[in-house]
């Protein structure tokens, strides 16, 4: 066992985390930086934005170990000073920052809206929405910003319909998204006002759903525990509102970023959108490899955890109270798990073990829907605009500065 001790006095000498990409990596997809991490020591010391030291775990097996170890607590990290990487981690009522058994109870209830069967039943409607957006795109001027007119709008429309949120309010909750899913640190204080505004908005919607329920997830949450036989599923109003707010904000941000990266990669190929498979199984494998190889975050892919007792990860002793960041996006480039990890190989057995959507009890609830959205979006684009191409040189594309996700600012295309 290796034991490394780093005092608070020497924390400033540690590498910074989240990653600070160089000029070339800031323009591209970040894969090289994560691949570099994955070939180093699987457990290393870094410095968080607060200045606090933490353990960065990048090896595939080591990340899996952390994400399935109850001693690596999200709840403890959310309540610990300086342990957070993203602003949303400071929201202690969020399902993202809870441990079992509270997390288990909430996830069981909200998971009813994200079963594989329910998600697959959404596929025709998602395909229909994609077609409608492409109709609008075709009727507009060229070049068009595919990011704003499609990559952003499709996930937003899907989550609004799934939750039962008015699409016309999108700019309000996009602003709250920017405040809550943002890197934290001394120069980025938590925006409590944005959080309270989001909770008040969801609270009003929940009250309306109780009066006139619909076939949507907020109606399911609003009714949870309301019947005489539903005591095990009882939710407080605070829990319902917190769940609804988390699902709304997290339900489109990552898919927007991922879809943009996937489309950029595809348009960079000689055959462009014609390289997208049309057979369902092949299309699913293509998307699985794309999301493995195109990391969307600068923060590693998972929220921070804190050791509640001494534990060992990859032969390294982590003491109780120390912070752990299990970087799933780096683990996806571990050559021991994914030979030649920078190569695009849809034939890999990705579906069972790539970790773009997390792993363990906090595995992304909406991952089945996100996969379908990306699949149907790429298929619709291939069918409607097989000759689509970038309208500017690729090197002119830039990501939104300061955002947690690698979301493109503009994505001009023509056809």
Short mmCIF file of C-alpha atoms in Angstrom, two decimals:
data_model
loop_
_atom_site.label_atom_id
_atom_site.label_comp_id
_atom_site.label_asym_id
_atom_site.label_seq_id
_atom_site.Cartn_x
_atom_site.Cartn_y
_atom_site.Cartn_z
CA UNK A 1 0.00 0.00 0.00
CA UNK A 2 1.20 3.47 -0.89
CA UNK A 3 0.54 6.26 1.58
CA UNK A 4 0.91 9.82 0.32
CA UNK A 5 0.47 12.72 2.71
CA UNK A 6 -0.03 16.22 1.38
CA UNK A 7 -0.55 18.99 3.90
CA UNK A 8 -2.70 22.06 3.45
CA UNK A 9 0.54 24.08 3.39
CA UNK A 10 1.74 22.38 0.22
CA UNK A 11 -1.65 22.18 -1.53
CA UNK A 12 -0.74 25.07 -3.82
CA UNK A 13 1.98 22.89 -5.36
CA UNK A 14 -0.53 20.29 -6.55
CA UNK A 15 -1.95 20.19 -10.10
CA UNK A 16 -5.24 22.06 -10.45
CA UNK A 17 -8.54 20.28 -10.95
CA UNK A 18 -10.86 20.66 -12.88
CA UNK A 19 -8.57 20.49 -15.87
CA UNK A 20 -7.19 23.62 -17.46
CA UNK A 21 -6.86 22.74 -21.11
CA UNK A 22 -4.11 24.19 -23.25
CA UNK A 23 -5.01 26.24 -26.31
CA UNK A 24 -5.20 23.21 -28.60
CA UNK A 25 -7.23 21.12 -26.18
CA UNK A 26 -9.53 24.05 -25.39
CA UNK A 27 -10.46 24.08 -29.05
CA UNK A 28 -10.85 20.34 -29.53
CA UNK A 29 -12.76 17.69 -27.61
CA UNK A 30 -10.53 17.13 -24.58
CA UNK A 31 -9.94 13.46 -25.36
CA UNK A 32 -6.15 13.80 -25.45
CA UNK A 33 -6.07 15.36 -21.99
CA UNK A 34 -8.20 12.60 -20.47
CA UNK A 35 -6.23 9.91 -22.32
CA UNK A 36 -3.05 11.38 -20.82
CA UNK A 37 -4.56 11.23 -17.34
CA UNK A 38 -5.61 7.64 -17.85
CA UNK A 39 -2.06 6.51 -18.65
CA UNK A 40 -0.63 7.97 -15.45
CA UNK A 41 -1.00 6.79 -11.88
CA UNK A 42 -4.62 5.75 -11.31
CA UNK A 43 -4.83 7.65 -7.99
CA UNK A 44 -3.10 11.02 -7.65
CA UNK A 45 -3.31 14.23 -5.63
CA UNK A 46 -4.81 17.44 -7.05
CA UNK A 47 -5.99 20.82 -5.80
CA UNK A 48 -9.67 21.78 -6.01
CA UNK A 49 -10.87 25.32 -6.87
CA UNK A 50 -11.21 26.04 -3.14
CA UNK A 51 -7.52 25.22 -2.66
CA UNK A 52 -8.36 22.04 -0.81
CA UNK A 53 -6.36 18.91 -1.75
CA UNK A 54 -8.22 15.91 -3.14
CA UNK A 55 -7.60 12.47 -4.60
CA UNK A 56 -8.18 12.24 -8.34
CA UNK A 57 -9.02 8.68 -9.42
CA UNK A 58 -8.62 7.97 -13.14
CA UNK A 59 -8.04 4.21 -13.55
CA UNK A 60 -11.07 2.28 -14.80
CA UNK A 61 -11.15 -0.35 -12.05
CA UNK A 62 -10.29 2.22 -9.40
CA UNK A 63 -13.14 4.52 -10.51
CA UNK A 64 -15.61 1.62 -10.39
CA UNK A 65 -14.36 0.81 -6.91
CA UNK A 66 -15.01 4.35 -5.65
CA UNK A 67 -18.44 4.61 -7.28
CA UNK A 68 -19.62 1.41 -5.59
CA UNK A 69 -18.10 2.04 -2.15
CA UNK A 70 -20.54 3.39 0.43
CA UNK A 71 -17.61 4.95 2.30
CA UNK A 72 -17.14 7.41 -0.60
CA UNK A 73 -20.01 9.73 0.26
CA UNK A 74 -21.51 12.40 -1.93
CA UNK A 75 -23.61 13.64 0.96
CA UNK A 76 -20.55 14.22 3.14
CA UNK A 77 -18.79 16.09 0.33
CA UNK A 78 -21.80 18.34 -0.25
CA UNK A 79 -21.68 19.37 3.41
CA UNK A 80 -17.91 19.74 3.64
CA UNK A 81 -16.28 23.14 3.19
CA UNK A 82 -14.34 23.45 -0.07
CA UNK A 83 -15.02 19.90 -1.29
CA UNK A 84 -17.22 20.85 -4.26
CA UNK A 85 -16.30 21.10 -7.94
CA UNK A 86 -19.67 22.32 -9.29
CA UNK A 87 -22.11 24.80 -7.78
CA UNK A 88 -24.95 22.23 -7.77
CA UNK A 89 -23.00 20.17 -5.23
CA UNK A 90 -23.84 22.78 -2.63
CA UNK A 91 -27.54 21.95 -2.94
CA UNK A 92 -27.84 19.46 -0.11
CA UNK A 93 -31.45 18.55 -0.96
CA UNK A 94 -30.62 17.40 -4.50
CA UNK A 95 -30.81 13.69 -5.32
CA UNK A 96 -27.35 14.20 -6.85
CA UNK A 97 -25.86 14.83 -3.41
CA UNK A 98 -27.71 12.24 -1.31
CA UNK A 99 -26.55 8.81 -0.16
CA UNK A 100 -28.65 5.71 0.49
CA UNK A 101 -31.15 5.19 2.03
CA UNK A 102 -32.56 8.65 1.20
CA UNK A 103 -31.16 8.47 -2.31
CA UNK A 104 -32.56 4.95 -2.80
CA UNK A 105 -36.09 5.98 -1.87
CA UNK A 106 -36.13 9.05 -4.12
CA UNK A 107 -34.54 7.24 -7.04
CA UNK A 108 -37.06 4.38 -6.83
CA UNK A 109 -39.93 6.83 -7.16
CA UNK A 110 -38.51 9.04 -9.90
CA UNK A 111 -37.10 6.02 -11.72
CA UNK A 112 -40.63 5.06 -12.76
CA UNK A 113 -40.44 7.79 -15.37
CA UNK A 114 -37.15 6.52 -16.81
CA UNK A 115 -37.63 2.79 -17.20
CA UNK A 116 -36.23 1.21 -20.35
CA UNK A 117 -39.77 0.49 -21.60
CA UNK A 118 -41.03 4.02 -20.93
CA UNK A 119 -37.91 5.52 -22.49
CA UNK A 120 -38.19 3.37 -25.63
CA UNK A 121 -41.85 4.34 -25.93
CA UNK A 122 -40.65 7.94 -26.30
CA UNK A 123 -38.58 7.12 -29.39
CA UNK A 124 -41.31 7.87 -32.00
CA UNK A 125 -42.12 11.18 -30.33
CA UNK A 126 -38.43 12.13 -30.10
CA UNK A 127 -38.02 11.30 -33.81
CA UNK A 128 -41.08 13.42 -34.56
CA UNK A 129 -39.70 16.39 -32.63
CA UNK A 130 -36.36 16.04 -34.42
CA UNK A 131 -38.17 16.11 -37.76
CA UNK A 132 -40.15 19.21 -36.80
CA UNK A 133 -37.00 21.07 -35.82
CA UNK A 134 -35.30 20.09 -39.07
CA UNK A 135 -38.34 21.36 -41.00
CA UNK A 136 -37.78 24.73 -39.35
CA UNK A 137 -34.07 24.54 -40.10
CA UNK A 138 -34.69 23.80 -43.79
CA UNK A 139 -37.08 26.74 -44.07
CA UNK A 140 -34.58 29.21 -42.62
CA UNK A 141 -31.48 30.92 -43.96
CA UNK A 142 -28.11 29.34 -44.55
CA UNK A 143 -25.68 29.03 -42.94
CA UNK A 144 -27.61 28.04 -39.82
CA UNK A 145 -26.47 27.66 -36.23
CA UNK A 146 -27.23 23.96 -35.72
CA UNK A 147 -26.27 24.28 -32.07
CA UNK A 148 -29.00 26.79 -31.23
CA UNK A 149 -31.62 25.56 -33.68
CA UNK A 150 -31.28 21.82 -33.13
CA UNK A 151 -28.67 20.52 -30.66
CA UNK A 152 -30.05 22.80 -27.94
CA UNK A 153 -33.73 22.73 -28.81
CA UNK A 154 -34.24 18.97 -29.13
CA UNK A 155 -33.10 18.02 -25.58
CA UNK A 156 -34.96 21.02 -24.15
CA UNK A 157 -38.20 20.02 -25.90
CA UNK A 158 -37.81 16.42 -24.77
CA UNK A 159 -37.25 17.24 -21.09
CA UNK A 160 -40.08 19.80 -21.11
CA UNK A 161 -42.52 17.26 -22.51
CA UNK A 162 -41.28 14.50 -20.23
CA UNK A 163 -41.57 16.62 -17.08
CA UNK A 164 -44.58 18.66 -18.11
CA UNK A 165 -42.79 22.02 -18.15
CA UNK A 166 -43.88 24.82 -20.56
CA UNK A 167 -41.38 25.10 -23.41
CA UNK A 168 -41.98 28.86 -23.48
CA UNK A 169 -40.11 29.14 -20.16
CA UNK A 170 -36.89 27.70 -21.59
CA UNK A 171 -34.84 30.89 -21.33
CA UNK A 172 -35.70 31.18 -17.63
CA UNK A 173 -34.49 27.71 -16.72
CA UNK A 174 -31.52 27.93 -19.09
CA UNK A 175 -30.34 30.90 -17.00
CA UNK A 176 -30.79 28.87 -13.80
CA UNK A 177 -28.88 26.05 -15.46
CA UNK A 178 -25.95 28.34 -16.16
CA UNK A 179 -25.83 29.33 -12.48
CA UNK A 180 -26.19 25.86 -10.97
CA UNK A 181 -24.16 23.70 -13.35
CA UNK A 182 -21.09 25.90 -13.19
CA UNK A 183 -17.60 25.44 -11.78
CA UNK A 184 -17.32 26.56 -8.18
CA UNK A 185 -14.50 28.34 -6.39
CA UNK A 186 -13.59 31.49 -4.46
CA UNK A 187 -14.26 33.64 -7.53
CA UNK A 188 -17.50 31.79 -8.41
CA UNK A 189 -19.80 32.04 -5.36
CA UNK A 190 -22.91 29.89 -5.23
CA UNK A 191 -25.91 31.71 -6.74
CA UNK A 192 -28.51 31.06 -4.05
CA UNK A 193 -30.94 33.38 -5.82
CA UNK A 194 -30.99 31.23 -8.95
CA UNK A 195 -31.57 28.14 -6.85
CA UNK A 196 -34.47 29.70 -4.96
CA UNK A 197 -36.03 30.99 -8.20
CA UNK A 198 -35.87 27.49 -9.69
CA UNK A 199 -37.46 25.92 -6.60
CA UNK A 200 -40.25 28.53 -6.57
CA UNK A 201 -40.94 27.87 -10.27
CA UNK A 202 -41.13 24.09 -9.78
CA UNK A 203 -43.29 24.58 -6.70
CA UNK A 204 -45.86 26.50 -8.74
CA UNK A 205 -45.89 23.78 -11.40
CA UNK A 206 -46.33 21.02 -8.81
CA UNK A 207 -49.28 22.84 -7.25
CA UNK A 208 -50.88 23.13 -10.70
CA UNK A 209 -50.26 19.41 -11.42
CA UNK A 210 -52.07 18.44 -8.22
CA UNK A 211 -55.12 20.30 -9.41
CA UNK A 212 -54.90 19.10 -13.02
CA UNK A 213 -52.51 16.13 -13.32
CA UNK A 214 -51.18 15.12 -16.71
CA UNK A 215 -49.21 12.22 -18.18
CA UNK A 216 -45.85 13.64 -17.17
CA UNK A 217 -43.18 13.11 -14.56
CA UNK A 218 -44.00 16.15 -12.44
CA UNK A 219 -47.57 14.85 -12.10
CA UNK A 220 -46.17 11.49 -10.95
CA UNK A 221 -43.99 13.23 -8.38
CA UNK A 222 -46.80 15.51 -7.26
CA UNK A 223 -49.00 12.46 -6.59
CA UNK A 224 -46.28 10.40 -4.86
CA UNK A 225 -47.43 9.37 -1.42
CA UNK A 226 -50.81 11.06 -1.75
CA UNK A 227 -52.85 7.84 -1.67
CA UNK A 228 -53.70 5.84 1.50
CA UNK A 229 -51.61 2.86 0.32
CA UNK A 230 -48.58 4.89 -0.77
CA UNK A 231 -46.89 5.54 2.56
CA UNK A 232 -43.59 3.98 1.44
CA UNK A 233 -43.52 6.41 -1.47
CA UNK A 234 -44.39 9.52 0.52
CA UNK A 235 -42.46 12.58 -0.55
CA UNK A 236 -42.36 15.90 1.21
CA UNK A 237 -43.11 18.98 -0.86
CA UNK A 238 -39.47 20.00 -0.40
CA UNK A 239 -38.31 16.67 -1.85
CA UNK A 240 -40.70 16.90 -4.79
CA UNK A 241 -39.61 20.41 -5.68
CA UNK A 242 -35.91 19.56 -5.29
CA UNK A 243 -36.31 16.49 -7.50
CA UNK A 244 -38.19 18.41 -10.16
CA UNK A 245 -35.60 21.17 -10.21
CA UNK A 246 -32.71 18.73 -10.49
CA UNK A 247 -34.36 16.78 -13.31
CA UNK A 248 -35.13 19.96 -15.24
CA UNK A 249 -31.66 21.48 -14.99
CA UNK A 250 -29.71 18.23 -15.44
CA UNK A 251 -32.12 16.79 -17.99
CA UNK A 252 -30.85 18.65 -21.02
CA UNK A 253 -27.46 20.25 -20.32
CA UNK A 254 -25.29 17.16 -20.83
CA UNK A 255 -27.28 15.95 -23.85
CA UNK A 256 -26.93 19.35 -25.54
CA UNK A 257 -23.16 19.22 -25.10
CA UNK A 258 -22.88 15.58 -26.13
CA UNK A 259 -25.00 15.96 -29.26
CA UNK A 260 -22.93 18.94 -30.37
CA UNK A 261 -19.67 17.04 -29.92
CA UNK A 262 -21.01 13.99 -31.74
CA UNK A 263 -22.21 16.05 -34.69
CA UNK A 264 -18.95 17.97 -34.89
CA UNK A 265 -17.02 14.70 -34.99
CA UNK A 266 -19.25 13.28 -37.73
CA UNK A 267 -19.17 16.39 -39.92
CA UNK A 268 -15.38 16.23 -39.74
CA UNK A 269 -15.35 12.85 -41.48
CA UNK A 270 -14.89 12.69 -45.26
CA UNK A 271 -18.29 11.04 -45.69
CA UNK A 272 -19.98 13.32 -43.14
CA UNK A 273 -23.49 12.34 -42.07
CA UNK A 274 -23.51 9.45 -44.52
CA UNK A 275 -21.19 7.69 -42.05
CA UNK A 276 -24.08 7.44 -39.54
CA UNK A 277 -25.47 3.87 -39.60
CA UNK A 278 -29.15 3.48 -40.32
CA UNK A 279 -29.53 -0.02 -38.84
CA UNK A 280 -30.74 0.30 -35.24
CA UNK A 281 -28.14 -1.92 -33.53
CA UNK A 282 -25.26 -0.39 -35.45
CA UNK A 283 -26.54 3.11 -34.72
CA UNK A 284 -26.68 2.36 -30.98
CA UNK A 285 -23.11 1.02 -31.06
CA UNK A 286 -21.93 4.11 -32.96
CA UNK A 287 -23.46 6.45 -30.37
CA UNK A 288 -22.07 4.41 -27.48
CA UNK A 289 -18.54 4.74 -28.85
CA UNK A 290 -19.00 8.44 -29.59
CA UNK A 291 -20.08 9.27 -26.05
CA UNK A 292 -17.22 7.20 -24.61
CA UNK A 293 -14.62 8.96 -26.73
CA UNK A 294 -15.97 12.54 -26.61
CA UNK A 295 -15.84 13.74 -22.98
CA UNK A 296 -18.27 16.56 -22.31
CA UNK A 297 -16.92 17.93 -19.04
CA UNK A 298 -13.84 19.69 -17.72
CA UNK A 299 -14.58 18.31 -14.25
CA UNK A 300 -14.08 14.60 -14.89
CA UNK A 301 -17.69 13.48 -15.16
CA UNK A 302 -18.73 12.84 -11.57
CA UNK A 303 -19.33 14.93 -8.49
CA UNK A 304 -16.92 14.93 -5.57
CA UNK A 305 -17.12 12.43 -2.73
CA UNK A 306 -15.63 12.39 0.77
CA UNK A 307 -14.28 9.35 2.59
CA UNK A 308 -16.32 8.68 5.73
CA UNK A 309 -13.63 6.30 7.02
CA UNK A 310 -10.19 5.16 5.96
CA UNK A 311 -10.27 3.23 2.68
CA UNK A 312 -7.87 1.90 0.06
CA UNK A 313 -8.16 2.62 -3.66
CA UNK A 314 -5.63 1.29 -6.14
CA UNK A 315 -3.16 0.54 -3.36
CA UNK A 316 -3.38 4.09 -1.99
CA UNK A 317 -4.69 4.82 1.49
CA UNK A 318 -7.33 7.53 1.58
CA UNK A 319 -8.07 8.80 5.07
CA UNK A 320 -11.47 9.65 6.52
CA UNK A 321 -12.42 13.21 5.63
CA UNK A 322 -10.38 13.40 2.44
CA UNK A 323 -12.06 14.33 -0.84
CA UNK A 324 -12.20 11.96 -3.81
CA UNK A 325 -13.00 12.81 -7.43
CA UNK A 326 -13.64 9.67 -9.50
CA UNK A 327 -13.09 10.82 -13.10
CA UNK A 328 -15.29 8.57 -15.22
CA UNK A 329 -14.31 10.44 -18.37
CA UNK A 330 -10.65 9.61 -17.78
CA UNK A 331 -11.56 6.00 -16.97
CA UNK A 332 -13.12 5.74 -20.43
CA UNK A 333 -9.59 6.15 -21.85
CA UNK A 334 -7.90 3.57 -19.63
CA UNK A 335 -6.12 1.29 -22.14
CA UNK A 336 -6.52 -1.65 -19.78
CA UNK A 337 -10.29 -1.43 -20.25
CA UNK A 338 -10.40 0.06 -23.77
CA UNK A 339 -7.44 -0.95 -25.97
CA UNK A 340 -6.30 1.91 -28.23
CA UNK A 341 -8.79 4.18 -26.43
CA UNK A 342 -8.42 7.16 -28.78
CA UNK A 343 -9.46 5.04 -31.76
CA UNK A 344 -13.10 5.07 -32.83
CA UNK A 345 -14.29 1.46 -32.73
CA UNK A 346 -18.08 0.94 -32.56
CA UNK A 347 -17.45 -2.82 -32.36
CA UNK A 348 -16.24 -2.42 -28.77
CA UNK A 349 -18.42 -3.92 -26.05
CA UNK A 350 -19.20 -0.44 -24.74
CA UNK A 351 -22.78 -0.68 -23.60
CA UNK A 352 -22.03 -2.83 -20.59
CA UNK A 353 -19.08 -0.92 -19.18
CA UNK A 354 -18.28 2.52 -20.60
CA UNK A 355 -18.94 5.21 -17.97
CA UNK A 356 -19.98 8.34 -19.86
CA UNK A 357 -23.26 8.18 -17.95
CA UNK A 358 -21.66 7.32 -14.63
CA UNK A 359 -21.73 4.09 -12.65
CA UNK A 360 -23.21 2.72 -9.44
CA UNK A 361 -26.19 4.09 -7.56
CA UNK A 362 -25.76 7.55 -9.11
CA UNK A 363 -25.70 6.25 -12.69
CA UNK A 364 -27.54 8.82 -14.82
CA UNK A 365 -31.30 8.27 -14.53
CA UNK A 366 -31.98 9.78 -17.91
CA UNK A 367 -29.30 7.88 -19.82
CA UNK A 368 -31.81 5.71 -21.76
CA UNK A 369 -33.58 8.85 -22.99
CA UNK A 370 -30.30 10.63 -23.75
CA UNK A 371 -29.10 7.71 -25.86
CA UNK A 372 -32.35 7.70 -27.85
CA UNK A 373 -32.19 11.47 -28.35
CA UNK A 374 -28.69 11.31 -29.82
CA UNK A 375 -29.52 8.28 -31.98
CA UNK A 376 -32.68 9.81 -33.41
CA UNK A 377 -31.07 13.21 -33.88
CA UNK A 378 -28.19 11.80 -35.92
CA UNK A 379 -30.50 9.56 -37.93
CA UNK A 380 -32.84 12.46 -38.72
CA UNK A 381 -29.94 14.66 -39.79
CA UNK A 382 -28.52 11.94 -42.04
CA UNK A 383 -31.89 11.40 -43.67
CA UNK A 384 -32.78 15.07 -44.13
CA UNK A 385 -29.39 16.68 -44.76
CA UNK A 386 -26.95 14.02 -46.00
CA UNK A 387 -24.70 16.71 -47.48
CA UNK A 388 -24.59 18.95 -44.39
CA UNK A 389 -21.15 20.39 -43.70
CA UNK A 390 -19.46 22.98 -41.51
CA UNK A 391 -19.84 26.53 -42.80
CA UNK A 392 -16.62 27.70 -41.12
CA UNK A 393 -13.23 26.05 -40.60
CA UNK A 394 -13.32 23.68 -37.64
CA UNK A 395 -10.57 25.62 -35.87
CA UNK A 396 -12.94 28.58 -35.52
CA UNK A 397 -15.35 26.65 -33.29
CA UNK A 398 -15.17 27.50 -29.60
CA UNK A 399 -16.74 26.21 -26.40
CA UNK A 400 -18.77 28.36 -24.01
CA UNK A 401 -16.12 29.84 -21.68
CA UNK A 402 -16.38 28.96 -18.01
CA UNK A 403 -19.09 26.32 -18.50
CA UNK A 404 -18.87 22.92 -16.84
CA UNK A 405 -19.89 21.15 -20.04
CA UNK A 406 -18.04 21.49 -23.33
CA UNK A 407 -20.93 23.13 -25.13
CA UNK A 408 -20.21 24.92 -28.41
CA UNK A 409 -20.90 28.66 -28.59
CA UNK A 410 -21.83 28.59 -32.28
CA UNK A 411 -21.96 25.75 -34.78
CA UNK A 412 -22.56 27.20 -38.29
CA UNK A 413 -23.50 24.62 -40.92
CA UNK A 414 -24.78 24.63 -44.48
CA UNK A 415 -26.01 22.05 -46.97
#
